[in-house]
Structures are given as structure tokens and as C-alpha cells.
């Protein structure tokens, strides 16, 4: 293993190291961590199982044999608390399978692993790091805080979920971007939308139109939403729609509303553009 960096305070130090060995026990340990992380990682209940929840040691080894690189996070005792992989390219590196052990969440493990990949990419002469993130799983806000900008929205290829392509320019200064609009150029969706709010009396989706005015008009939309769900009405996300839709009101919290939890299962032409969370 190549020692990469030792970060955070001495009381909660995490080391990130590049793992180049091919020991079967290491491969299976990595796969077990990924399975555990992906099995509990969803913000909303009832989503299709994530691909990583079925990972095997043979899967990890096969990726590394194809040239994928991997970093592992270790705590002060040497216990593995996270891992991530990247497919290196001449100009662009692609992130694969960022996973943090459930017991180690909240300790910046994911952030440190992403920094390790970015440092590796810079050292390799790459200009950008890219990744695809599932909106309904609540992943984009994390990457936005690391400076990744959304450049495309698209339907997941094998599940009724919505994904985004996110990119970080490695030559730019590190910055924490507000989600969603700080992390993407507006508009990326040029059709009708619905905007979700939650409140004491349930959930509401209001028809809206995308564009720069959407962010500015959010307070007005929240005021309309409060008439249906009470105060405060919290902005929880937005969907792109294939056709104009009407008002949707539900007495349940948003995570229990099928059209919010998985819009493509309700309407195959819809996309979850943003999910803010509870």
C-alpha cells in the first residue's frame, strides 16, 4: 500500500492509501465493505437495490486487473472505514464505488477518499474528475459540496431511477457549492417541471417552469405550498416532466409518496432533477 495522506485531528485521524495488492482476502474485505455501505445508503425507502450491494471480491479484482485504481481509508487502529475506485484516463478520471462503512459515517471519510482520487488524477496529468450519481439516493448534494457541477440529467440505464453526470475541474480552486443551483448551470431541463415541498400536513408538488427565475421564485412557491401543507413549507426537490402537470397534494411525508420517491416508476418520461432531503 502507498501511504497517501493523514488528515483530520489526531483524535479522529483517517489515512487514505492507494491499494495495489491483489490478495484475495483484501478483495473480499473490500467487497464486504461496499456491500455493507450500499445496503444502507438510501435516503428514501423502497428503491431498487444498488449495484454495489451485490459486489464480490472477484468483481473488485476484475476491475483492478483492467487498470482501475483503488484507495482505502484506514482509521487510527488500521481498520478499514472506506474505499473508492477510479478509472484513469489521459484527460479524465471516472469515479467508481465510493463506499464508507456505516459505523464511520460523519467522519469525512468520503471527502478524504475523493480528495485522494483528485490528487491522483492531478499527478497523472488529468484535467477533470467525473462521476454519475443517482438523484433519488440523495448522492448529488454530497458531491456538490466537494465542488462537483452537474452537467447532464439522464434516466438510469437499468433501474427506474434518475442520474446526473457531475464534473470537477481540477485546475479550479476548491469550493463548496450550494445545492442544487450552485452545482449546475440553469437551465439543464427545458420543459415543464414540478417542485416538491413538505410541511406539517404532508407533501405538495407545484407546477413550475425551469430557468434562472426558478431559484428567484422559490420563496413565492413556498408561500403557495404552505397553503396546502402548512408552515414551514420546505423545498425538497424538483422533477422534469414530459408534459405539463397539475397540482399534486398528499397527506403523507414526501418519502412515502411514490411520485416523489421514484418518479420514473410512476411516469417513465419524468426525471428526478433534485432531491434535498427531509
mmCIF file of C-alpha atoms in Angstrom:
data_model
loop_
_atom_site.group_PDB
_atom_site.id
_atom_site.type_symbol
_atom_site.label_atom_id
_atom_site.label_comp_id
_atom_site.label_asym_id
_atom_site.label_seq_id
_atom_site.Cartn_x
_atom_site.Cartn_y
_atom_site.Cartn_z
ATOM 1 C CA UNK A 1 0.000 0.000 0.000
ATOM 2 C CA UNK A 2 1.196 3.510 -0.802
ATOM 3 C CA UNK A 3 0.562 5.955 2.034
ATOM 4 C CA UNK A 4 -1.302 8.939 0.576
ATOM 5 C CA UNK A 5 -2.144 11.332 3.407
ATOM 6 C CA UNK A 6 -3.052 11.586 7.048
ATOM 7 C CA UNK A 7 -5.852 14.061 7.682
ATOM 8 C CA UNK A 8 -8.189 15.334 10.398
ATOM 9 C CA UNK A 9 -7.222 15.774 14.021
ATOM 10 C CA UNK A 10 -5.145 13.290 15.912
ATOM 11 C CA UNK A 11 -8.196 12.093 17.843
ATOM 12 C CA UNK A 12 -10.068 11.052 14.692
ATOM 13 C CA UNK A 13 -7.321 10.636 12.104
ATOM 14 C CA UNK A 14 -8.081 8.878 8.835
ATOM 15 C CA UNK A 15 -5.370 7.750 6.439
ATOM 16 C CA UNK A 16 -6.102 7.246 2.756
ATOM 17 C CA UNK A 17 -3.792 4.835 0.964
ATOM 18 C CA UNK A 18 -3.697 3.536 -2.580
ATOM 19 C CA UNK A 19 -4.171 -0.224 -2.587
ATOM 20 C CA UNK A 20 -2.237 -2.060 -5.300
ATOM 21 C CA UNK A 21 -2.084 -5.553 -3.909
ATOM 22 C CA UNK A 22 -4.271 -8.312 -5.339
ATOM 23 C CA UNK A 23 -4.618 -10.517 -2.286
ATOM 24 C CA UNK A 24 -7.966 -12.389 -2.372
ATOM 25 C CA UNK A 25 -8.615 -11.544 1.287
ATOM 26 C CA UNK A 26 -8.173 -7.833 0.551
ATOM 27 C CA UNK A 27 -10.501 -8.087 -2.437
ATOM 28 C CA UNK A 28 -13.201 -9.790 -0.377
ATOM 29 C CA UNK A 29 -12.774 -7.375 2.525
ATOM 30 C CA UNK A 30 -13.259 -4.501 0.091
ATOM 31 C CA UNK A 31 -16.342 -6.105 -1.439
ATOM 32 C CA UNK A 32 -17.834 -6.726 2.010
ATOM 33 C CA UNK A 33 -17.373 -3.059 2.918
ATOM 34 C CA UNK A 34 -19.022 -1.966 -0.343
ATOM 35 C CA UNK A 35 -21.960 -4.318 0.208
ATOM 36 C CA UNK A 36 -22.483 -3.020 3.739
ATOM 37 C CA UNK A 37 -22.272 0.635 2.660
ATOM 38 C CA UNK A 38 -24.587 0.282 -0.321
ATOM 39 C CA UNK A 39 -27.132 -1.803 1.594
ATOM 40 C CA UNK A 40 -27.915 1.073 3.978
ATOM 41 C CA UNK A 41 -27.080 4.120 1.895
ATOM 42 C CA UNK A 42 -30.501 5.118 0.550
ATOM 43 C CA UNK A 43 -32.202 8.252 1.827
ATOM 44 C CA UNK A 44 -35.663 7.032 0.810
ATOM 45 C CA UNK A 45 -37.087 3.540 1.430
ATOM 46 C CA UNK A 46 -38.130 1.121 -1.280
ATOM 47 C CA UNK A 47 -35.599 1.962 -4.002
ATOM 48 C CA UNK A 48 -34.159 -0.843 -6.162
ATOM 49 C CA UNK A 49 -31.009 -2.393 -4.663
ATOM 50 C CA UNK A 50 -27.847 -0.506 -5.582
ATOM 51 C CA UNK A 51 -25.365 -2.346 -7.791
ATOM 52 C CA UNK A 52 -22.731 -2.235 -5.075
ATOM 53 C CA UNK A 53 -24.946 -4.171 -2.660
ATOM 54 C CA UNK A 54 -24.095 -7.372 -4.561
ATOM 55 C CA UNK A 55 -20.372 -6.769 -5.130
ATOM 56 C CA UNK A 56 -17.952 -9.688 -4.809
ATOM 57 C CA UNK A 57 -14.228 -9.932 -4.312
ATOM 58 C CA UNK A 58 -13.977 -11.246 -7.871
ATOM 59 C CA UNK A 59 -15.690 -8.075 -9.128
ATOM 60 C CA UNK A 60 -13.149 -5.889 -7.341
ATOM 61 C CA UNK A 61 -10.219 -7.918 -8.646
ATOM 62 C CA UNK A 62 -11.544 -7.842 -12.212
ATOM 63 C CA UNK A 63 -11.749 -4.045 -12.127
ATOM 64 C CA UNK A 64 -8.229 -3.679 -10.784
ATOM 65 C CA UNK A 65 -6.903 -6.091 -13.403
ATOM 66 C CA UNK A 66 -8.437 -3.827 -16.075
ATOM 67 C CA UNK A 67 -6.458 -0.856 -14.774
ATOM 68 C CA UNK A 68 -8.868 0.652 -12.267
ATOM 69 C CA UNK A 69 -7.135 2.167 -9.231
ATOM 70 C CA UNK A 70 -8.361 1.979 -5.651
ATOM 71 C CA UNK A 71 -7.888 3.951 -2.439
ATOM 72 C CA UNK A 72 -8.751 2.737 1.044
ATOM 73 C CA UNK A 73 -9.444 4.734 4.207
ATOM 74 C CA UNK A 74 -7.979 3.488 7.486
ATOM 75 C CA UNK A 75 -8.649 4.725 10.997
ATOM 76 C CA UNK A 76 -6.075 5.078 13.777
ATOM 77 C CA UNK A 77 -6.326 1.362 14.624
ATOM 78 C CA UNK A 78 -5.777 0.353 10.998
ATOM 79 C CA UNK A 79 -9.400 -0.707 10.490
ATOM 80 C CA UNK A 80 -10.795 -0.170 7.002
ATOM 81 C CA UNK A 81 -13.510 2.516 7.067
ATOM 82 C CA UNK A 82 -13.994 3.272 3.376
ATOM 83 C CA UNK A 83 -12.826 2.753 -0.189
ATOM 84 C CA UNK A 84 -13.199 4.226 -3.638
ATOM 85 C CA UNK A 85 -12.064 3.344 -7.155
ATOM 86 C CA UNK A 86 -11.271 5.399 -10.242
ATOM 87 C CA UNK A 87 -10.872 4.577 -13.909
ATOM 88 C CA UNK A 88 -7.872 6.651 -15.029
ATOM 89 C CA UNK A 89 -7.694 8.362 -18.402
ATOM 90 C CA UNK A 90 -5.337 10.760 -20.110
ATOM 91 C CA UNK A 91 -7.582 13.771 -19.500
ATOM 92 C CA UNK A 92 -10.461 12.497 -17.345
ATOM 93 C CA UNK A 93 -10.718 10.122 -14.392
ATOM 94 C CA UNK A 94 -14.065 8.472 -13.618
ATOM 95 C CA UNK A 95 -15.077 7.696 -10.013
ATOM 96 C CA UNK A 96 -16.368 4.242 -9.126
ATOM 97 C CA UNK A 97 -17.920 2.811 -5.952
ATOM 98 C CA UNK A 98 -17.292 5.334 -3.210
ATOM 99 C CA UNK A 99 -18.232 3.443 -0.042
ATOM 100 C CA UNK A 100 -17.992 4.376 3.647
ATOM 101 C CA UNK A 101 -18.544 1.845 6.422
ATOM 102 C CA UNK A 102 -21.843 2.649 8.190
ATOM 103 C CA UNK A 103 -20.095 2.935 11.563
ATOM 104 C CA UNK A 104 -17.663 5.540 10.156
ATOM 105 C CA UNK A 105 -20.128 7.974 8.625
ATOM 106 C CA UNK A 106 -19.876 11.587 9.684
ATOM 107 C CA UNK A 107 -16.088 11.470 9.924
ATOM 108 C CA UNK A 108 -15.281 12.947 6.465
ATOM 109 C CA UNK A 109 -14.096 9.576 5.157
ATOM 110 C CA UNK A 110 -15.847 10.041 1.815
ATOM 111 C CA UNK A 111 -14.437 13.534 1.412
ATOM 112 C CA UNK A 112 -10.885 12.350 2.098
ATOM 113 C CA UNK A 113 -11.197 9.463 -0.351
ATOM 114 C CA UNK A 114 -12.426 11.827 -3.064
ATOM 115 C CA UNK A 115 -9.504 14.151 -2.360
ATOM 116 C CA UNK A 116 -7.165 11.168 -2.764
ATOM 117 C CA UNK A 117 -8.600 10.423 -6.215
ATOM 118 C CA UNK A 118 -8.334 14.079 -7.230
ATOM 119 C CA UNK A 119 -4.691 14.212 -6.131
ATOM 120 C CA UNK A 120 -4.005 11.019 -8.065
ATOM 121 C CA UNK A 121 -5.681 12.436 -11.154
ATOM 122 C CA UNK A 122 -3.676 15.666 -10.950
ATOM 123 C CA UNK A 123 -0.460 13.700 -10.564
ATOM 124 C CA UNK A 124 -1.436 11.672 -13.632
ATOM 125 C CA UNK A 125 -1.942 14.814 -15.714
ATOM 126 C CA UNK A 126 -5.747 14.667 -15.867
ATOM 127 C CA UNK A 127 -7.798 17.862 -16.058
ATOM 128 C CA UNK A 128 -11.126 16.610 -14.707
ATOM 129 C CA UNK A 129 -12.770 14.025 -12.490
ATOM 130 C CA UNK A 130 -16.268 12.836 -13.449
ATOM 131 C CA UNK A 131 -18.913 10.677 -11.821
ATOM 132 C CA UNK A 132 -22.532 9.621 -12.216
ATOM 133 C CA UNK A 133 -24.782 9.943 -9.159
ATOM 134 C CA UNK A 134 -28.343 8.737 -8.526
ATOM 135 C CA UNK A 135 -30.653 11.595 -7.585
ATOM 136 C CA UNK A 136 -33.203 9.540 -5.644
ATOM 137 C CA UNK A 137 -30.475 8.020 -3.488
ATOM 138 C CA UNK A 138 -29.554 11.528 -2.295
ATOM 139 C CA UNK A 139 -25.963 11.441 -3.582
ATOM 140 C CA UNK A 140 -25.554 14.679 -5.624
ATOM 141 C CA UNK A 141 -25.608 17.118 -2.656
ATOM 142 C CA UNK A 142 -22.523 15.423 -1.184
ATOM 143 C CA UNK A 143 -20.539 15.794 -4.401
ATOM 144 C CA UNK A 144 -21.781 19.351 -4.870
ATOM 145 C CA UNK A 145 -20.216 20.230 -1.501
ATOM 146 C CA UNK A 146 -16.917 18.919 -2.905
ATOM 147 C CA UNK A 147 -17.110 21.253 -5.900
ATOM 148 C CA UNK A 148 -18.686 18.943 -8.498
ATOM 149 C CA UNK A 149 -21.035 20.572 -11.009
ATOM 150 C CA UNK A 150 -23.942 18.806 -12.695
ATOM 151 C CA UNK A 151 -23.614 18.823 -16.480
ATOM 152 C CA UNK A 152 -26.418 16.440 -17.509
ATOM 153 C CA UNK A 153 -29.578 14.744 -16.237
ATOM 154 C CA UNK A 154 -30.482 11.341 -17.670
ATOM 155 C CA UNK A 155 -32.523 8.210 -16.884
ATOM 156 C CA UNK A 156 -30.691 5.364 -15.185
ATOM 157 C CA UNK A 157 -29.862 2.651 -17.728
ATOM 158 C CA UNK A 158 -31.098 -0.370 -15.790
ATOM 159 C CA UNK A 159 -33.370 0.916 -12.996
ATOM 160 C CA UNK A 160 -36.335 3.340 -12.883
ATOM 161 C CA UNK A 161 -34.114 5.992 -11.295
ATOM 162 C CA UNK A 162 -32.640 9.334 -12.369
ATOM 163 C CA UNK A 163 -28.943 10.113 -12.646
ATOM 164 C CA UNK A 164 -26.703 13.118 -13.096
ATOM 165 C CA UNK A 165 -23.251 13.465 -14.588
ATOM 166 C CA UNK A 166 -21.057 15.589 -12.304
ATOM 167 C CA UNK A 167 -17.672 17.065 -13.179
ATOM 168 C CA UNK A 168 -14.881 18.780 -11.259
ATOM 169 C CA UNK A 169 -12.260 20.923 -12.968
ATOM 170 C CA UNK A 170 -9.020 20.074 -11.203
ATOM 171 C CA UNK A 171 -7.398 23.373 -12.169
ATOM 172 C CA UNK A 172 -10.084 25.403 -10.387
ATOM 173 C CA UNK A 173 -9.841 26.381 -6.747
ATOM 174 C CA UNK A 174 -11.649 24.046 -4.355
ATOM 175 C CA UNK A 175 -15.056 25.430 -3.405
ATOM 176 C CA UNK A 176 -18.133 24.142 -1.667
ATOM 177 C CA UNK A 177 -21.087 24.677 -3.985
ATOM 178 C CA UNK A 178 -24.644 25.165 -2.727
ATOM 179 C CA UNK A 179 -27.084 22.532 -3.939
ATOM 180 C CA UNK A 180 -28.730 22.492 -6.390
ATOM 181 C CA UNK A 181 -28.122 25.699 -8.318
ATOM 182 C CA UNK A 182 -24.561 26.317 -7.278
ATOM 183 C CA UNK A 183 -23.665 22.952 -8.739
ATOM 184 C CA UNK A 184 -25.196 23.213 -12.196
ATOM 185 C CA UNK A 185 -25.825 25.702 -14.958
ATOM 186 C CA UNK A 186 -29.518 26.603 -15.121
ATOM 187 C CA UNK A 187 -31.431 25.536 -17.118
ATOM 188 C CA UNK A 188 -30.413 21.953 -17.815
ATOM 189 C CA UNK A 189 -34.056 20.954 -18.249
ATOM 190 C CA UNK A 190 -36.043 22.977 -20.762
ATOM 191 C CA UNK A 191 -39.510 21.507 -20.251
ATOM 192 C CA UNK A 192 -42.249 21.599 -17.619
ATOM 193 C CA UNK A 193 -41.422 20.819 -14.015
ATOM 194 C CA UNK A 194 -42.923 20.199 -10.636
ATOM 195 C CA UNK A 195 -41.373 21.471 -7.430
ATOM 196 C CA UNK A 196 -41.795 19.495 -4.200
ATOM 197 C CA UNK A 197 -42.397 20.891 -0.721
ATOM 198 C CA UNK A 198 -43.056 19.185 2.598
ATOM 199 C CA UNK A 199 -44.786 20.603 5.645
ATOM 200 C CA UNK A 200 -46.652 19.670 8.818
ATOM 201 C CA UNK A 201 -49.670 18.484 6.809
ATOM 202 C CA UNK A 202 -47.882 16.389 4.205
ATOM 203 C CA UNK A 203 -46.486 16.996 0.721
ATOM 204 C CA UNK A 204 -47.282 19.099 -2.317
ATOM 205 C CA UNK A 205 -45.859 19.326 -5.829
ATOM 206 C CA UNK A 206 -46.434 22.611 -7.673
ATOM 207 C CA UNK A 207 -46.194 23.057 -11.445
ATOM 208 C CA UNK A 208 -43.260 25.237 -12.460
ATOM 209 C CA UNK A 209 -41.023 26.133 -15.382
ATOM 210 C CA UNK A 210 -37.279 25.725 -15.270
ATOM 211 C CA UNK A 211 -34.843 28.555 -15.802
ATOM 212 C CA UNK A 212 -32.888 31.115 -13.827
ATOM 213 C CA UNK A 213 -36.166 32.536 -12.475
ATOM 214 C CA UNK A 214 -36.989 29.296 -10.677
ATOM 215 C CA UNK A 215 -34.496 29.907 -7.876
ATOM 216 C CA UNK A 216 -35.609 33.518 -7.505
ATOM 217 C CA UNK A 217 -39.262 32.448 -7.352
ATOM 218 C CA UNK A 218 -38.751 29.727 -4.766
ATOM 219 C CA UNK A 219 -39.997 31.871 -1.862
ATOM 220 C CA UNK A 220 -43.227 32.582 -3.727
ATOM 221 C CA UNK A 221 -43.680 28.878 -4.466
ATOM 222 C CA UNK A 222 -43.070 28.078 -0.800
ATOM 223 C CA UNK A 223 -45.829 30.505 0.126
ATOM 224 C CA UNK A 224 -48.237 28.716 -2.200
ATOM 225 C CA UNK A 225 -47.112 25.346 -0.875
ATOM 226 C CA UNK A 226 -47.766 26.449 2.727
ATOM 227 C CA UNK A 227 -51.455 26.871 1.879
ATOM 228 C CA UNK A 228 -51.589 23.110 1.298
ATOM 229 C CA UNK A 229 -49.081 21.637 3.748
ATOM 230 C CA UNK A 230 -48.741 24.269 6.474
ATOM 231 C CA UNK A 231 -45.788 26.317 7.665
ATOM 232 C CA UNK A 232 -42.912 25.959 7.194
ATOM 233 C CA UNK A 233 -43.121 24.553 3.672
ATOM 234 C CA UNK A 234 -39.660 23.136 2.942
ATOM 235 C CA UNK A 235 -38.280 22.860 -0.595
ATOM 236 C CA UNK A 236 -37.404 19.187 -1.095
ATOM 237 C CA UNK A 237 -36.693 18.805 -4.797
ATOM 238 C CA UNK A 238 -37.863 19.107 -8.360
ATOM 239 C CA UNK A 239 -38.732 16.865 -11.295
ATOM 240 C CA UNK A 240 -38.596 17.340 -15.031
ATOM 241 C CA UNK A 241 -41.804 16.204 -16.734
ATOM 242 C CA UNK A 242 -42.577 15.106 -20.297
ATOM 243 C CA UNK A 243 -45.765 17.196 -20.257
ATOM 244 C CA UNK A 244 -47.303 19.890 -18.069
ATOM 245 C CA UNK A 245 -48.703 18.559 -14.824
ATOM 246 C CA UNK A 246 -51.125 19.876 -12.264
ATOM 247 C CA UNK A 247 -51.047 20.322 -8.526
ATOM 248 C CA UNK A 248 -50.302 17.167 -6.525
ATOM 249 C CA UNK A 249 -51.214 17.138 -2.814
ATOM 250 C CA UNK A 250 -50.672 14.207 -0.447
ATOM 251 C CA UNK A 251 -51.133 13.959 3.307
ATOM 252 C CA UNK A 252 -48.084 11.702 3.638
ATOM 253 C CA UNK A 253 -44.457 12.814 4.014
ATOM 254 C CA UNK A 254 -42.653 13.047 0.682
ATOM 255 C CA UNK A 255 -40.609 9.876 1.176
ATOM 256 C CA UNK A 256 -43.896 7.931 1.271
ATOM 257 C CA UNK A 257 -45.241 9.486 -1.960
ATOM 258 C CA UNK A 258 -44.428 7.245 -4.959
ATOM 259 C CA UNK A 259 -44.179 10.163 -7.397
ATOM 260 C CA UNK A 260 -41.508 11.757 -5.181
ATOM 261 C CA UNK A 261 -39.646 8.635 -4.142
ATOM 262 C CA UNK A 262 -39.328 7.209 -7.665
ATOM 263 C CA UNK A 263 -40.934 9.444 -10.336
ATOM 264 C CA UNK A 264 -39.822 7.321 -13.284
ATOM 265 C CA UNK A 265 -41.766 4.352 -11.934
ATOM 266 C CA UNK A 266 -44.936 6.490 -11.940
ATOM 267 C CA UNK A 267 -44.179 8.149 -15.307
ATOM 268 C CA UNK A 268 -41.350 6.786 -17.426
ATOM 269 C CA UNK A 269 -40.832 10.173 -19.075
ATOM 270 C CA UNK A 270 -40.183 12.003 -15.792
ATOM 271 C CA UNK A 271 -36.794 12.613 -14.183
ATOM 272 C CA UNK A 272 -35.924 13.481 -10.606
ATOM 273 C CA UNK A 273 -33.728 16.541 -11.077
ATOM 274 C CA UNK A 274 -33.005 17.380 -7.420
ATOM 275 C CA UNK A 275 -33.640 15.841 -4.017
ATOM 276 C CA UNK A 276 -32.777 17.918 -0.970
ATOM 277 C CA UNK A 277 -33.886 15.543 1.778
ATOM 278 C CA UNK A 278 -36.088 15.618 4.864
#
